[in-house]
PDB file of C-alpha atoms in Angstrom:
ATOM      1  CA  MET G  91     -12.521  -5.762  -5.478  1.00 67.00           C
ATOM      2  CA  THR G  92     -12.653  -7.991  -2.453  1.00 75.00           C
ATOM      3  CA  VAL G  93      -9.664  -7.201  -0.571  1.00 91.00           C
ATOM      4  CA  PRO G  94      -7.474 -10.189   0.221  1.00 93.00           C
ATOM      5  CA  ALA G  95      -7.089 -10.482   3.993  1.00 94.00           C
ATOM      6  CA  ALA G  96      -3.288 -11.277   3.530  1.00 96.00           C
ATOM      7  CA  PHE G  97      -3.089  -7.847   2.187  1.00 97.00           C
ATOM      8  CA  SER G  98      -5.020  -5.929   4.577  1.00 96.00           C
ATOM      9  CA  GLU G  99      -3.110  -7.198   7.334  1.00 97.00           C
ATOM     10  CA  ALA G 100       0.086  -6.178   5.715  1.00 97.00           C
ATOM     11  CA  PHE G 101      -1.547  -2.764   4.711  1.00 98.00           C
ATOM     12  CA  PHE G 102      -2.369  -1.938   8.609  1.00 97.00           C
ATOM     13  CA  ALA G 103       0.951  -3.289   9.865  1.00 97.00           C
ATOM     14  CA  LEU G 104       2.598  -0.414   8.087  1.00 97.00           C
ATOM     15  CA  PRO G 105       3.833   2.594   9.967  1.00 96.00           C
ATOM     16  CA  THR G 106       2.105   6.084   8.994  1.00 96.00           C
ATOM     17  CA  GLY G 107       4.130   8.371   7.297  1.00 97.00           C
ATOM     18  CA  THR G 108       7.082   7.932   5.254  1.00 98.00           C
ATOM     19  CA  PHE G 109       9.865   5.137   6.118  1.00 98.00           C
ATOM     20  CA  THR G 110      12.227   2.742   3.733  1.00 98.00           C
ATOM     21  CA  GLY G 111      11.256  -0.596   3.049  1.00 98.00           C
ATOM     22  CA  ARG G 112      11.871  -3.570   0.843  1.00 98.00           C
ATOM     23  CA  SER G 113       9.632  -6.003  -1.395  1.00 97.00           C
ATOM     24  CA  SER G 114      10.524  -8.539  -4.010  1.00 95.00           C
ATOM     25  CA  GLY G 115      14.558  -7.610  -3.491  1.00 96.00           C
ATOM     26  CA  ARG G 116      14.206  -3.913  -4.289  1.00 97.00           C
ATOM     27  CA  SER G 117      14.609  -0.994  -2.061  1.00 98.00           C
ATOM     28  CA  TYR G 118      11.656   1.927  -1.980  1.00 98.00           C
ATOM     29  CA  VAL G 119      10.750   5.220  -0.147  1.00 98.00           C
ATOM     30  CA  VAL G 120       7.100   4.436   1.114  1.00 98.00           C
ATOM     31  CA  SER G 121       4.567   7.119   2.098  1.00 98.00           C
ATOM     32  CA  ARG G 122       1.259   5.620   4.168  1.00 98.00           C
ATOM     33  CA  THR G 123      -1.218   8.461   4.882  1.00 98.00           C
ATOM     34  CA  ALA G 124      -4.782   8.091   6.601  1.00 97.00           C
ATOM     35  CA  SER G 125      -7.689  10.606   6.405  1.00 96.00           C
ATOM     36  CA  ALA G 126     -11.190  10.885   7.257  1.00 95.00           C
ATOM     37  CA  ASN G 127     -10.992   9.598  10.473  1.00 94.00           C
ATOM     38  CA  GLY G 128      -9.646   6.310   9.062  1.00 93.00           C
ATOM     39  CA  ARG G 129     -11.940   5.658   6.489  1.00 96.00           C
ATOM     40  CA  ALA G 130      -9.379   6.556   3.839  1.00 97.00           C
ATOM     41  CA  HIS G 131      -5.819   5.586   3.158  1.00 98.00           C
ATOM     42  CA  LYS G 132      -3.140   6.275   0.526  1.00 98.00           C
ATOM     43  CA  LEU G 133      -0.007   4.355  -0.234  1.00 98.00           C
ATOM     44  CA  VAL G 134       3.045   5.757  -2.387  1.00 98.00           C
ATOM     45  CA  ALA G 135       6.310   4.239  -3.241  1.00 98.00           C
ATOM     46  CA  ASN G 136       9.214   5.149  -5.435  1.00 98.00           C
ATOM     47  CA  GLU G 137      11.835   2.544  -5.943  1.00 98.00           C
ATOM     48  CA  ARG G 138      15.245   4.076  -4.541  1.00 97.00           C
ATOM     49  CA  GLY G 139      17.473   4.073  -7.779  1.00 96.00           C
ATOM     50  CA  GLY G 140      15.106   2.177 -10.206  1.00 96.00           C
ATOM     51  CA  PRO G 141      11.723   3.177 -12.163  1.00 97.00           C
ATOM     52  CA  ASP G 142       9.173   1.331 -10.184  1.00 97.00           C
ATOM     53  CA  TYR G 143       6.181   3.233  -8.899  1.00 98.00           C
ATOM     54  CA  ILE G 144       3.350   2.038  -6.807  1.00 98.00           C
ATOM     55  CA  SER G 145       0.380   4.122  -5.594  1.00 98.00           C
ATOM     56  CA  LEU G 146      -3.070   2.780  -4.163  1.00 98.00           C
ATOM     57  CA  ASN G 147      -6.317   4.318  -2.347  1.00 97.00           C
ATOM     58  CA  LEU G 148      -8.228   1.951   0.196  1.00 97.00           C
ATOM     59  CA  TYR G 149     -10.980   3.098   1.561  1.00 97.00           C
ATOM     60  CA  ARG G 150     -13.348   1.595   4.544  1.00 95.00           C
ATOM     61  CA  LEU G 151     -16.778   1.396   3.688  1.00 95.00           C
ATOM     62  CA  SER G 152     -19.647   2.126   6.034  1.00 94.00           C
ATOM     63  CA  ASP G 153     -20.546  -1.332   6.177  1.00 94.00           C
ATOM     64  CA  GLY G 154     -16.607  -2.455   6.866  1.00 92.00           C
ATOM     65  CA  GLN G 155     -15.512  -3.827   4.000  1.00 95.00           C
ATOM     66  CA  LEU G 156     -12.313  -2.336   2.609  1.00 96.00           C
ATOM     67  CA  LEU G 157     -12.364  -0.989  -1.283  1.00 96.00           C
ATOM     68  CA  LEU G 158      -8.726  -1.222  -2.850  1.00 97.00           C
ATOM     69  CA  ARG G 159      -8.626   1.290  -5.699  1.00 96.00           C
ATOM     70  CA  PRO G 160      -4.806   0.992  -7.388  1.00 97.00           C
ATOM     71  CA  CYS G 161      -3.821   4.019  -9.298  1.00 96.00           C
ATOM     72  CA  GLU G 162      -3.422   3.163 -13.068  1.00 95.00           C
ATOM     73  CA  MET G 163      -1.787  -0.578 -12.286  1.00 96.00           C
ATOM     74  CA  PRO G 164      -3.255  -3.656 -11.798  1.00 96.00           C
ATOM     75  CA  ALA G 165      -4.608  -4.547  -8.084  1.00 96.00           C
ATOM     76  CA  ASP G 166      -2.320  -7.639  -8.176  1.00 96.00           C
ATOM     77  CA  LYS G 167       0.824  -5.727  -8.322  1.00 97.00           C
ATOM     78  CA  VAL G 168      -0.015  -3.117  -5.389  1.00 97.00           C
ATOM     79  CA  ILE G 169      -1.152  -6.730  -3.284  1.00 97.00           C
ATOM     80  CA  ARG G 170       2.460  -8.412  -4.253  1.00 97.00           C
ATOM     81  CA  PHE G 171       3.997  -5.156  -3.232  1.00 98.00           C
ATOM     82  CA  THR G 172       2.293  -4.611   0.014  1.00 98.00           C
ATOM     83  CA  THR G 173       2.414  -8.231   1.065  1.00 97.00           C
ATOM     84  CA  GLY G 174       5.882  -8.596   0.200  1.00 97.00           C
ATOM     85  CA  LEU G 175       6.747  -5.196   2.219  1.00 98.00           C
ATOM     86  CA  THR G 176       9.171  -5.155   4.868  1.00 97.00           C
ATOM     87  CA  PRO G 177       9.921  -1.585   6.635  1.00 97.00           C
ATOM     88  CA  ASP G 178      13.691  -1.050   6.932  1.00 95.00           C
ATOM     89  CA  THR G 179      14.572  -0.588  10.812  1.00 86.00           C
ATOM     90  CA  CYS G 180      16.713   1.849  12.110  1.00 65.00           C
TER      91      CYS G 180
END
């Protein structure tokens, strides 16, 4: 799937590691990791006190294109979540 520019900008603006944040009025614990020299990325989010779960992999291909692979959920869900995610400040 073609990755929307708003998604990639929002994704790469997120901190790596584990943090808390809000999306669509809900609070989440989020973990973002990178591997393979920054060519592979994973994001997992669990709603705090609720049932929602988000999981995705994002790959940078050799031609520079991004490949989004949501984990057992629609791409629209992970795109909405990521573009709406605001990390909490300390």
